[in-house]
Short mmCIF file of C-alpha atoms and ligand atoms in Angstrom, two decimals:
data_model
loop_
_atom_site.label_atom_id
_atom_site.label_comp_id
_atom_site.label_asym_id
_atom_site.label_seq_id
_atom_site.Cartn_x
_atom_site.Cartn_y
_atom_site.Cartn_z
CA UNK A 25 175.80 17.96 -42.53
CA UNK A 26 177.61 15.31 -40.64
CA UNK A 27 180.73 16.98 -39.05
CA UNK A 28 179.80 20.40 -39.43
CA UNK A 29 181.24 21.39 -36.22
CA UNK A 30 184.22 19.76 -36.03
CA UNK A 31 185.15 20.91 -39.66
CA UNK A 32 184.96 24.39 -38.88
CA UNK A 33 186.68 23.91 -35.56
CA UNK A 34 189.66 22.86 -37.34
CA UNK A 35 189.85 25.08 -39.83
CA UNK A 36 189.30 27.60 -37.08
CA UNK A 37 192.48 25.90 -35.27
CA UNK A 38 194.79 26.37 -38.75
CA UNK A 39 193.46 29.97 -39.96
CA UNK A 40 191.99 31.96 -36.79
CA UNK A 41 193.42 35.42 -36.30
CA UNK A 42 195.83 36.43 -33.41
CA UNK A 43 193.18 39.14 -31.57
CA UNK A 44 193.67 40.33 -27.82
CA UNK A 45 189.87 39.39 -26.65
CA UNK A 46 190.75 35.68 -28.26
CA UNK A 47 193.40 35.58 -25.10
CA UNK A 48 191.02 35.91 -22.24
CA UNK A 49 187.24 34.37 -21.10
CA UNK A 50 186.41 37.25 -18.97
CA UNK A 51 183.72 37.96 -19.56
CA UNK A 52 183.62 41.74 -18.85
CA UNK A 53 186.43 41.70 -21.59
CA UNK A 54 185.02 39.65 -24.00
CA UNK A 55 181.42 41.71 -23.58
CA UNK A 56 183.57 45.21 -24.52
CA UNK A 57 185.31 43.55 -27.42
CA UNK A 58 181.72 41.93 -28.78
CA UNK A 59 180.10 45.55 -28.30
CA UNK A 60 182.92 47.64 -30.18
CA UNK A 61 183.05 45.41 -32.72
CA UNK A 62 179.81 45.65 -33.37
CA UNK A 63 180.79 49.06 -34.69
CA UNK A 64 184.00 48.67 -36.33
CA UNK A 65 186.26 46.43 -38.04
CA UNK A 66 188.45 44.44 -36.78
CA UNK A 67 191.87 46.43 -37.23
CA UNK A 68 190.29 49.77 -35.64
CA UNK A 69 188.33 48.02 -33.31
CA UNK A 70 191.60 46.99 -31.42
CA UNK A 71 192.73 50.10 -30.64
CA UNK A 72 189.46 51.04 -29.71
CA UNK A 73 189.40 47.76 -27.58
CA UNK A 74 193.04 48.55 -26.05
CA UNK A 75 192.71 51.96 -25.00
CA UNK A 76 188.56 50.82 -23.72
CA UNK A 77 190.56 48.55 -21.19
CA UNK A 78 193.46 50.35 -20.09
CA UNK A 79 191.10 53.16 -19.08
CA UNK A 80 188.62 50.81 -17.38
CA UNK A 81 190.16 47.49 -16.48
CA UNK A 82 187.09 46.38 -14.73
CA UNK A 83 183.24 46.58 -14.33
CA UNK A 84 184.27 48.57 -10.95
CA UNK A 85 186.47 51.28 -12.77
CA UNK A 86 183.85 51.47 -15.85
CA UNK A 87 181.06 51.81 -13.53
CA UNK A 88 182.14 55.15 -11.36
CA UNK A 89 183.48 56.56 -14.85
CA UNK A 90 182.21 59.72 -16.23
CA UNK A 91 179.73 59.86 -18.92
CA UNK A 92 181.63 62.51 -20.67
CA UNK A 93 185.05 60.02 -20.58
CA UNK A 94 183.56 57.41 -21.93
CA UNK A 95 181.94 59.24 -24.96
CA UNK A 96 185.41 60.91 -25.51
CA UNK A 97 186.61 56.95 -25.79
CA UNK A 98 183.86 56.06 -27.91
CA UNK A 99 184.26 59.22 -30.54
CA UNK A 100 184.44 58.11 -33.73
CA UNK A 101 182.89 55.03 -33.26
CA UNK A 102 179.07 55.86 -33.88
CA UNK A 103 176.01 54.60 -32.04
CA UNK A 104 176.94 56.36 -28.70
CA UNK A 105 174.23 54.98 -26.94
CA UNK A 106 175.39 51.46 -26.50
CA UNK A 107 178.71 53.40 -24.91
CA UNK A 108 175.72 54.76 -22.38
CA UNK A 109 173.74 51.52 -22.37
CA UNK A 110 177.63 50.04 -21.45
CA UNK A 111 177.89 52.39 -18.25
CA UNK A 112 174.03 51.80 -16.87
CA UNK A 113 174.73 48.02 -17.17
CA UNK A 114 178.51 48.54 -15.02
CA UNK A 115 176.57 50.36 -12.82
CA UNK A 116 173.41 47.45 -12.54
CA UNK A 117 176.01 44.95 -12.38
CA UNK A 118 178.05 46.76 -9.23
CA UNK A 119 174.86 47.63 -7.41
CA UNK A 120 172.92 44.67 -8.32
CA UNK A 121 175.37 41.92 -8.76
CA UNK A 122 178.00 42.51 -6.25
CA UNK A 123 180.47 43.81 -9.08
CA UNK A 124 181.10 40.19 -10.65
CA UNK A 125 180.00 40.48 -14.61
CA UNK A 126 177.80 37.35 -15.24
CA UNK A 127 178.39 34.99 -17.83
CA UNK A 128 175.03 33.36 -17.70
CA UNK A 129 172.63 34.42 -20.41
CA UNK A 130 169.52 34.73 -18.30
CA UNK A 131 171.43 37.25 -16.12
CA UNK A 132 173.07 38.78 -19.19
CA UNK A 133 170.12 39.19 -20.94
CA UNK A 134 168.62 41.38 -18.50
CA UNK A 135 171.59 43.61 -18.50
CA UNK A 136 170.56 47.54 -20.87
CA UNK A 137 171.95 47.34 -24.10
CA UNK A 138 172.71 43.40 -23.89
CA UNK A 139 170.65 41.43 -26.86
CA UNK A 140 170.30 37.99 -27.81
CA UNK A 141 173.44 38.51 -29.78
CA UNK A 142 175.75 40.00 -27.45
CA UNK A 143 174.45 37.63 -24.44
CA UNK A 144 174.94 34.82 -26.56
CA UNK A 145 178.57 35.31 -27.84
CA UNK A 146 179.62 36.06 -23.72
CA UNK A 147 177.60 32.76 -22.57
CA UNK A 148 179.33 30.39 -24.72
CA UNK A 149 183.05 32.35 -25.13
CA UNK A 150 182.97 32.70 -21.06
CA UNK A 151 180.21 30.47 -19.33
CA UNK A 152 180.76 27.74 -22.18
CA UNK A 153 176.81 27.77 -22.25
CA UNK A 154 175.27 26.48 -25.44
CA UNK A 155 174.04 29.43 -27.33
CA UNK A 156 174.48 29.76 -30.85
CA UNK A 157 175.22 33.24 -31.75
CA UNK A 158 174.23 34.52 -35.40
CA UNK A 159 175.98 37.64 -37.03
CA UNK A 160 176.20 38.81 -40.52
CA UNK A 161 178.78 36.47 -41.52
CA UNK A 162 177.34 33.47 -39.57
CA UNK A 163 173.78 34.41 -41.43
CA UNK A 164 176.02 34.41 -44.53
CA UNK A 165 177.99 31.46 -43.93
CA UNK A 166 175.00 29.27 -43.31
CA UNK A 167 172.39 30.54 -45.69
CA UNK A 168 174.96 29.92 -48.82
CA UNK A 169 176.02 26.11 -47.69
CA UNK A 170 172.39 25.22 -46.68
CA UNK A 171 170.85 27.31 -49.10
CA UNK A 172 168.28 29.77 -47.29
CA UNK A 173 166.71 31.98 -48.68
CA UNK A 174 163.18 33.13 -49.71
CA UNK A 175 161.24 33.20 -46.65
CA UNK A 176 160.14 36.15 -44.86
CA UNK A 177 162.70 38.09 -43.27
CA UNK A 178 161.51 37.26 -39.72
CA UNK A 179 161.44 33.34 -40.47
CA UNK A 180 164.42 33.61 -42.51
CA UNK A 181 166.14 34.94 -39.06
CA UNK A 182 164.60 31.76 -37.12
CA UNK A 183 165.82 29.78 -39.52
CA UNK A 184 169.01 30.69 -39.48
CA UNK A 185 169.11 30.88 -35.99
CA UNK A 186 167.71 26.98 -35.58
CA UNK A 187 170.42 26.04 -37.84
CA UNK A 188 173.00 27.41 -36.13
CA UNK A 189 171.65 25.89 -32.95
CA UNK A 190 171.31 22.74 -34.73
CA UNK A 191 174.77 22.89 -35.55
CA UNK A 192 176.54 24.53 -32.46
CA UNK A 193 179.34 22.09 -31.11
CA UNK A 194 177.79 22.03 -26.76
CA UNK A 195 181.13 20.90 -25.49
CA UNK A 196 182.74 23.66 -26.91
CA UNK A 197 179.80 26.36 -28.13
CA UNK A 198 182.67 29.85 -27.43
CA UNK A 199 185.18 28.13 -30.21
CA UNK A 200 182.60 26.86 -32.41
CA UNK A 201 181.02 30.22 -32.52
CA UNK A 202 183.80 31.90 -33.19
CA UNK A 203 184.86 29.37 -35.49
CA UNK A 204 182.01 30.04 -37.55
CA UNK A 205 182.64 34.01 -37.44
CA UNK A 206 185.80 33.78 -38.41
CA UNK A 207 184.55 31.64 -41.31
CA UNK A 208 182.60 34.39 -42.83
CA UNK A 209 185.08 36.84 -42.09
CA UNK A 210 188.33 34.88 -44.08
CA UNK A 211 186.52 32.52 -46.23
CA UNK A 212 182.81 33.21 -46.67
CA UNK A 213 183.41 36.55 -47.43
CA UNK A 214 180.60 38.86 -48.47
CA UNK A 215 181.53 40.07 -51.90
CA UNK A 216 184.51 37.90 -52.60
CA UNK A 217 184.26 34.35 -51.31
CA UNK A 218 187.24 32.01 -51.32
CA UNK A 219 184.84 29.30 -52.52
CA UNK A 220 188.13 26.93 -54.64
CA UNK A 221 189.46 27.23 -51.26
CA UNK A 222 186.34 26.31 -48.84
CA UNK A 223 186.49 23.24 -47.16
CA UNK A 224 182.64 23.10 -47.91
CA UNK A 225 182.72 23.24 -51.27
CA UNK A 226 181.59 19.91 -52.38
CA UNK A 227 178.73 20.15 -50.58
CA UNK A 228 178.04 24.26 -50.26
CA UNK A 229 174.29 24.45 -51.78
CA UNK A 230 174.94 27.93 -53.48
CA UNK A 231 178.26 27.44 -54.42
CA UNK A 232 176.91 23.84 -56.36
CA UNK A 233 174.69 25.57 -58.02
CA UNK A 234 176.26 28.51 -58.84
CA UNK A 235 174.24 30.83 -57.07
CA UNK A 236 176.86 32.19 -54.28
CA UNK A 237 176.04 35.87 -55.21
CA UNK A 238 172.04 35.19 -54.35
CA UNK A 239 172.96 34.35 -50.78
CA UNK A 240 172.12 35.63 -48.50
CA UNK A 241 168.81 37.46 -49.44
CA UNK A 242 168.91 41.46 -50.09
CA UNK A 243 167.68 43.01 -46.99
CA UNK A 244 164.83 45.81 -48.33
CA UNK A 245 166.50 49.09 -47.93
CA UNK A 246 164.11 51.69 -46.27
CA UNK A 247 164.94 55.34 -47.62
CA UNK A 248 166.73 57.22 -45.13
CA UNK A 249 165.24 60.47 -43.20
CA UNK A 250 167.20 63.44 -45.17
CA UNK A 251 167.77 66.05 -41.70
CA UNK A 252 169.82 69.16 -42.05
CA UNK A 253 171.68 70.50 -39.51
CA UNK A 254 173.11 74.12 -39.42
CA UNK A 255 175.86 74.53 -36.93
CA UNK A 256 177.00 78.18 -35.78
CA UNK A 257 180.07 78.40 -35.19
CA UNK A 258 180.54 81.64 -32.81
CA UNK A 259 184.01 82.35 -32.45
CA UNK A 260 184.62 85.20 -29.47
CA UNK A 261 188.45 85.21 -29.79
CA UNK A 262 190.17 82.92 -27.94
CA UNK A 263 186.90 81.16 -26.84
CA UNK A 264 183.78 79.48 -28.90
CA UNK A 265 180.32 78.27 -27.90
CA UNK A 266 179.27 74.50 -27.79
CA UNK A 267 176.20 72.61 -26.51
CA UNK A 268 175.45 69.28 -25.12
CA UNK A 269 173.43 67.09 -27.38
CA UNK A 270 169.97 65.94 -25.63
CA UNK A 271 169.06 62.11 -24.84
CA UNK A 272 166.73 60.58 -27.07
CA UNK A 273 168.34 61.35 -30.85
CA UNK A 274 172.06 60.56 -32.77
CA UNK A 275 174.94 61.38 -30.87
CA UNK A 276 172.99 61.46 -27.21
CA UNK A 277 175.77 63.31 -25.00
CA UNK A 278 178.05 64.60 -27.36
CA UNK A 279 178.74 67.89 -28.03
CA UNK A 280 178.36 70.07 -30.70
CA UNK A 281 178.32 73.86 -31.88
CA UNK A 282 174.86 75.50 -31.24
CA UNK A 283 172.54 74.19 -33.75
CA UNK A 284 169.20 74.85 -36.28
CA UNK A 285 167.79 71.74 -37.36
CA UNK A 286 165.18 72.63 -40.79
CA UNK A 287 163.24 70.10 -42.04
CA UNK A 288 164.69 70.75 -45.75
CA UNK A 289 167.40 72.32 -47.74
CA UNK A 290 167.23 76.18 -47.25
CA UNK A 291 169.37 79.06 -48.06
CA UNK A 292 172.39 79.97 -45.76
CA UNK A 293 170.20 83.60 -45.19
CA UNK A 294 167.21 82.13 -43.58
CA UNK A 295 169.26 79.75 -41.52
CA UNK A 296 171.20 82.67 -40.13
CA UNK A 297 168.38 85.08 -39.84
CA UNK A 298 166.12 81.72 -38.09
CA UNK A 299 169.30 80.55 -35.85
CA UNK A 300 169.64 84.52 -34.42
CA UNK A 301 165.63 85.06 -34.37
CA UNK A 302 164.69 81.25 -32.21
CA UNK A 303 167.95 82.31 -30.05
CA UNK A 304 167.06 86.24 -29.71
CA UNK A 305 170.40 87.03 -30.79
CA UNK A 306 171.04 90.50 -31.73
CA UNK A 307 172.05 90.47 -35.14
CA UNK A 308 174.17 93.41 -34.85
CA UNK A 309 176.55 91.51 -32.64
CA UNK A 310 177.16 88.82 -34.89
CA UNK A 311 179.03 88.61 -38.34
CA UNK A 312 180.06 86.34 -40.94
CA UNK A 313 179.88 86.26 -44.68
CA UNK A 314 181.71 82.88 -45.41
CA UNK A 315 179.30 80.43 -47.23
CA UNK A 316 179.36 77.41 -44.95
CA UNK A 317 181.54 74.37 -45.12
CA UNK A 318 179.22 71.48 -45.86
CA UNK A 319 179.36 67.24 -45.32
CA UNK A 320 176.98 64.70 -45.78
CA UNK A 321 176.81 61.93 -43.43
CA UNK A 322 175.35 58.69 -44.21
CA UNK A 323 173.55 56.70 -41.32
CA UNK A 324 172.21 53.62 -40.79
CA UNK A 325 168.78 55.07 -40.85
CA UNK A 326 168.85 59.20 -41.65
CA UNK A 327 171.32 61.23 -43.82
CA UNK A 328 172.64 64.44 -42.45
CA UNK A 329 173.46 67.28 -44.32
CA UNK A 330 175.80 69.17 -41.84
CA UNK A 331 176.28 73.07 -42.57
CA UNK A 332 178.74 74.87 -40.58
CA UNK A 333 178.25 78.94 -40.40
CA UNK A 334 181.17 80.73 -39.44
CA UNK A 335 180.72 83.72 -37.05
CA UNK A 336 182.80 86.41 -35.37
CA UNK A 337 180.86 87.65 -32.16
CA UNK A 338 181.01 91.91 -31.73
CA UNK A 339 180.16 91.73 -27.46
CA UNK A 340 179.71 88.53 -25.75
CA UNK A 341 177.51 89.77 -23.41
CA UNK A 342 174.43 89.45 -25.78
CA UNK A 343 174.74 85.42 -25.56
CA UNK A 344 174.47 85.22 -21.59
CA UNK A 345 171.97 83.01 -20.14
CA UNK A 346 172.13 80.86 -22.94
CA UNK A 347 172.62 76.63 -22.46
CA UNK A 348 175.45 77.37 -25.10
CA UNK A 349 178.86 76.65 -22.97
CA UNK A 350 181.85 79.24 -23.60
CA UNK A 351 184.88 77.54 -23.62
CA UNK A 352 188.37 77.94 -24.53
CA UNK A 353 189.42 76.68 -28.21
CA UNK A 354 192.85 75.48 -27.31
CA UNK A 355 190.36 73.38 -24.58
CA UNK A 356 187.81 71.56 -27.09
CA UNK A 357 190.36 68.39 -27.20
CA UNK A 358 188.27 67.63 -23.78
CA UNK A 359 185.42 66.73 -25.22
CA UNK A 360 183.81 64.27 -27.11
CA UNK A 361 182.40 65.64 -30.59
CA UNK A 362 180.51 63.54 -33.17
CA UNK A 363 183.21 62.68 -36.19
CA UNK A 364 181.91 64.47 -38.24
CA UNK A 365 182.46 67.53 -36.12
CA UNK A 366 185.66 66.50 -35.42
CA UNK A 367 186.39 66.44 -39.09
CA UNK A 368 185.56 70.26 -39.35
CA UNK A 369 187.36 71.05 -36.52
CA UNK A 370 190.11 69.13 -37.88
CA UNK A 371 189.80 70.61 -41.37
CA UNK A 372 189.65 74.68 -39.48
CA UNK A 373 192.71 73.90 -37.36
CA UNK A 374 190.67 74.25 -34.22
CA UNK A 375 191.46 70.75 -33.10
CA UNK A 376 195.05 68.95 -33.43
CA UNK A 377 195.37 65.15 -32.60
S1 SF4 B 24 181.78 27.25 -51.08
FE1 SF4 B 24 181.91 29.33 -50.77
S2 SF4 B 24 179.77 30.08 -50.90
FE2 SF4 B 24 180.10 27.87 -50.42
S3 SF4 B 24 180.67 28.05 -48.00
FE3 SF4 B 24 182.43 27.94 -49.31
S4 SF4 B 24 182.83 30.22 -49.48
FE4 SF4 B 24 181.35 30.20 -48.79
#
């Protein structure tokens, strides 16, 4: 399509939002913004971005940061491995690239946690390199305008990438990429695209045929894995017990209460008895009769059923030597928890902020 790049950049110039990361070409800051925006919407992303950049203004500060501090700042964003990957990548940049965060695609793609999308975004915006960015917004816009569909998923994604690359303005790739993403976010929206006022409505394949809702093709949704987390919130006067989550699972590195995971829904009594047996806790030192507080949390590939069982500890000696950490309740805000645990803590007035 002739003048596509020119038209979309013109549209962008008139309509773009004023966002903090658009005021810089610093590759470190662009990286931070891109990773955060993969997790959340713009409004929430702005406050996470500003806290992150205030705490870790450059790659050296980030590389020196404690894992717990990063997770605490990341708390609520989800995909905590991405935050840990950022720490790993920061250390690599400091140790192997003299602390200079790269803006070259080939260097970026070698860093942990940086894939084609993020490398293309940073390389085009900060390095002016001709790499097209493809995210959900870009996919939707190109699929609708050019009628790209009805292909196997991998072929479809390749076709979208090839189209974006063909259209890319090689002289100002960063502006072009941002323009296309912004157009998808503001004009060619997912459920209510603003077709009547759209600059492409005379040429848009899907709109002309009245088939906007059919583009892009819907991804087949895999059934989610159901998981059952029984948390035992053991109160010991002004203290409570927590533990650190192991790596290679959701919420890696975050804190939680002592946990029993079951592969099916079980009764409260069976959960408590299993927990006591597995952890060799003397049943006489623990009491609790309330029904657990329950939440359900839907993640991208799994659904977590959470049960918070409140227990009172009668004799703390019995719990010595376990991997659990005994902390003061007033210090709970110093630890990073999954947002579902935070919700529970707030509901129980154990956390106020
Ligand atoms: S006409 Fe509608 S569907 Fe086509 S690009 Fe514009 S907003 Fe998107």
